[in-house]
Short mmCIF file of C-alpha atoms in Angstrom, two decimals:
data_model
loop_
_atom_site.label_atom_id
_atom_site.label_comp_id
_atom_site.label_asym_id
_atom_site.label_seq_id
_atom_site.Cartn_x
_atom_site.Cartn_y
_atom_site.Cartn_z
CA SER A 1 10.53 -3.05 -13.90
CA PHE A 2 7.12 -4.05 -12.63
CA GLU A 3 3.50 -3.13 -13.09
CA ALA A 4 1.78 -1.26 -10.29
CA GLY A 5 -0.04 -3.75 -8.06
CA GLN A 6 2.37 -6.63 -8.51
CA HIS A 7 4.17 -8.39 -5.68
CA LEU A 8 7.75 -9.44 -5.07
CA PRO A 9 8.63 -12.99 -3.97
CA VAL A 10 11.65 -12.75 -1.65
CA GLU A 11 13.96 -15.23 0.03
CA LEU A 12 15.49 -14.29 3.38
CA SER A 13 18.43 -15.96 5.11
CA LEU A 14 17.88 -16.53 8.80
CA PRO A 15 20.79 -15.23 10.92
CA ASP A 16 23.20 -17.82 12.31
CA THR A 17 21.67 -20.66 10.26
CA SER A 18 21.70 -21.93 6.71
CA GLN A 19 17.90 -21.84 6.67
CA LYS A 20 16.02 -19.58 4.28
CA ILE A 21 12.40 -18.49 4.32
CA GLU A 22 10.27 -17.29 1.44
CA ARG A 23 7.65 -14.57 1.60
CA THR A 24 5.77 -12.45 -0.89
CA TYR A 25 5.23 -8.72 -0.38
CA SER A 26 3.34 -6.20 -2.46
CA LEU A 27 5.46 -3.60 -4.18
CA SER A 28 4.35 -0.29 -2.70
CA GLY A 29 6.42 2.35 -4.44
CA PRO A 30 6.83 3.81 -7.90
CA SER A 31 7.35 1.28 -10.69
CA GLY A 32 10.11 3.14 -12.51
CA GLY A 33 13.71 3.29 -11.49
CA ASP A 34 16.22 0.82 -10.18
CA ARG A 35 14.69 -0.01 -6.78
CA TYR A 36 11.77 -1.91 -5.37
CA ARG A 37 9.94 -0.81 -2.24
CA ILE A 38 8.16 -3.36 -0.13
CA SER A 39 6.38 -2.33 3.04
CA VAL A 40 6.27 -4.84 5.84
CA LYS A 41 4.05 -4.66 8.91
CA ARG A 42 5.85 -5.94 11.98
CA GLU A 43 3.98 -8.89 13.45
CA PRO A 44 4.78 -9.81 17.08
CA ASN A 45 5.60 -13.43 16.20
CA GLY A 46 6.42 -12.85 12.54
CA LEU A 47 9.70 -14.50 11.65
CA ALA A 48 10.12 -12.64 8.35
CA SER A 49 8.71 -9.30 9.46
CA ASN A 50 10.95 -9.17 12.55
CA LEU A 51 13.97 -10.21 10.50
CA LEU A 52 13.30 -7.44 7.99
CA HIS A 53 12.67 -4.81 10.67
CA ASP A 54 15.60 -5.78 12.90
CA HIS A 55 18.32 -6.81 10.45
CA ILE A 56 17.65 -5.36 6.99
CA GLU A 57 18.21 -1.64 6.38
CA PRO A 58 16.38 0.38 3.71
CA GLY A 59 18.37 0.14 0.50
CA ALA A 60 19.71 -3.33 1.30
CA PHE A 61 19.92 -6.04 -1.32
CA ILE A 62 17.86 -9.17 -0.68
CA GLU A 63 17.25 -12.22 -2.81
CA ALA A 64 14.10 -11.99 -4.92
CA ARG A 65 12.46 -13.42 -7.99
CA HIS A 66 10.92 -11.25 -10.67
CA PRO A 67 7.85 -9.23 -9.71
CA SER A 68 4.67 -11.09 -10.55
CA GLY A 69 0.92 -11.09 -10.19
CA HIS A 70 -2.08 -10.07 -12.24
CA PHE A 71 -3.59 -7.54 -9.82
CA ILE A 72 -2.61 -4.54 -11.94
CA LEU A 73 -4.16 -1.36 -13.25
CA PRO A 74 -6.42 -1.88 -16.25
CA SER A 75 -5.02 -0.27 -19.38
CA ASP A 76 -8.27 1.33 -20.54
CA ASP A 77 -9.52 4.83 -19.76
CA ARG A 78 -12.52 4.01 -17.54
CA PRO A 79 -12.72 5.70 -14.13
CA LEU A 80 -11.11 3.78 -11.25
CA ILE A 81 -12.15 3.16 -7.69
CA LEU A 82 -9.23 1.80 -5.68
CA VAL A 83 -10.43 0.21 -2.41
CA SER A 84 -8.24 -0.98 0.45
CA ALA A 85 -8.22 -1.45 4.19
CA GLY A 86 -5.39 -1.66 6.70
CA VAL A 87 -2.12 -2.94 5.30
CA GLY A 88 -3.97 -3.95 2.13
CA THR A 89 -3.12 -0.48 0.91
CA THR A 90 0.37 -1.46 -0.30
CA PRO A 91 -0.55 -2.34 -3.90
CA MET A 92 -2.80 0.73 -4.01
CA MET A 93 0.17 2.95 -3.14
CA SER A 94 2.04 1.59 -6.14
CA MET A 95 -1.04 2.21 -8.29
CA LEU A 96 -1.42 5.78 -7.01
CA HIS A 97 2.25 6.41 -7.82
CA ALA A 98 1.77 5.04 -11.34
CA LEU A 99 -1.38 7.06 -11.98
CA THR A 100 0.24 10.26 -10.72
CA ASP A 101 3.64 9.75 -12.36
CA SER A 102 2.13 8.91 -15.76
CA ARG A 103 -0.32 11.81 -15.57
CA ASP A 104 -3.10 9.32 -16.30
CA ALA A 105 -6.25 11.23 -17.30
CA ARG A 106 -8.76 8.87 -15.68
CA THR A 107 -10.93 9.88 -12.77
CA VAL A 108 -9.61 8.07 -9.69
CA ARG A 109 -11.34 7.59 -6.33
CA PHE A 110 -9.17 6.10 -3.58
CA VAL A 111 -11.18 4.63 -0.69
CA HIS A 112 -9.30 3.38 2.36
CA GLY A 113 -10.44 1.96 5.67
CA ALA A 114 -8.44 1.87 8.90
CA ARG A 115 -9.12 1.53 12.60
CA ASP A 116 -7.75 5.00 13.43
CA GLY A 117 -4.86 7.36 12.78
CA ASP A 118 -2.40 5.06 14.53
CA HIS A 119 -3.36 2.25 12.14
CA HIS A 120 -3.42 4.24 8.90
CA PRO A 121 -0.31 3.35 6.90
CA PHE A 122 0.77 5.77 4.18
CA ALA A 123 -1.79 8.44 5.19
CA ARG A 124 0.43 11.39 4.26
CA GLU A 125 1.85 9.76 1.15
CA ALA A 126 -1.62 8.86 -0.16
CA ARG A 127 -2.90 12.40 0.46
CA ALA A 128 0.11 13.84 -1.37
CA LEU A 129 -0.32 11.54 -4.37
CA VAL A 130 -4.06 12.18 -4.61
CA SER A 131 -3.46 15.94 -4.42
CA LYS A 132 -0.99 15.75 -7.34
CA HIS A 133 -3.45 13.96 -9.62
CA PRO A 134 -5.87 16.41 -11.26
CA ARG A 135 -8.80 13.98 -11.29
CA ALA A 136 -8.23 12.01 -8.09
CA SER A 137 -10.05 12.15 -4.77
CA GLN A 138 -9.85 10.20 -1.56
CA HIS A 139 -12.30 8.98 1.06
CA VAL A 140 -10.94 7.58 4.34
CA VAL A 141 -13.10 5.58 6.75
CA TYR A 142 -12.05 5.02 10.36
CA SER A 143 -13.87 2.35 12.32
CA ARG A 144 -12.81 3.69 15.74
CA PRO A 145 -11.28 7.17 15.49
CA ARG A 146 -9.10 8.30 18.40
CA PRO A 147 -10.00 11.53 20.18
CA ASP A 148 -7.14 13.31 18.38
CA ASP A 149 -8.15 12.04 14.90
CA GLU A 150 -9.78 14.97 13.17
CA ALA A 151 -12.87 14.42 11.00
CA GLY A 152 -12.45 16.10 7.63
CA LEU A 153 -8.68 16.11 7.99
CA ASP A 154 -7.58 12.60 9.02
CA TYR A 155 -10.74 10.75 7.95
CA ASP A 156 -14.00 11.41 6.13
CA SER A 157 -16.47 9.02 7.74
CA VAL A 158 -16.82 6.54 10.60
CA GLY A 159 -17.69 2.89 10.10
CA HIS A 160 -16.56 0.33 7.56
CA ILE A 161 -16.33 0.24 3.81
CA ASP A 162 -19.43 -1.43 2.39
CA GLY A 163 -21.44 -1.55 -0.79
CA ALA A 164 -23.64 1.39 0.20
CA LEU A 165 -20.63 3.62 0.77
CA LEU A 166 -19.01 2.61 -2.52
CA THR A 167 -22.27 3.21 -4.39
CA ARG A 168 -22.58 6.65 -2.84
CA LEU A 169 -18.99 7.54 -3.67
CA ALA A 170 -19.20 6.22 -7.23
#
């Protein structure tokens, strides 16, 4: 098992060679059960990301060390503000799963920034998790919304996450 927010060090074998590469990916799914979920953004020249996208199917077994890292949910009962932008949302998804699955009683505010709806990973999943938690809310900031991104539905404000916004939301 792992604690929400931790990452998974993996080792990938390159096709047609004996060479292996190591990468570390945040665990982005629920922490219970017998599976790990990592979420990998495809990078145009990314050796590991292209290997994972092109050759590894969901549910596949890959070589990995134990989950690690100290970026985890605090164990007290103080309110939480989870802040992320872009693909930095992956550990937050694991945390939202943990908070929802455990029926944690803390007040939770999830603040996420993205360029637009095309660059907003886990938008539906985050909304669903926040809606299941009785004391959670979400604020999404788009820096450049597309014409078909709907204010109040897809995002809550335009700009970037900054101290003034966090102070206002807190």
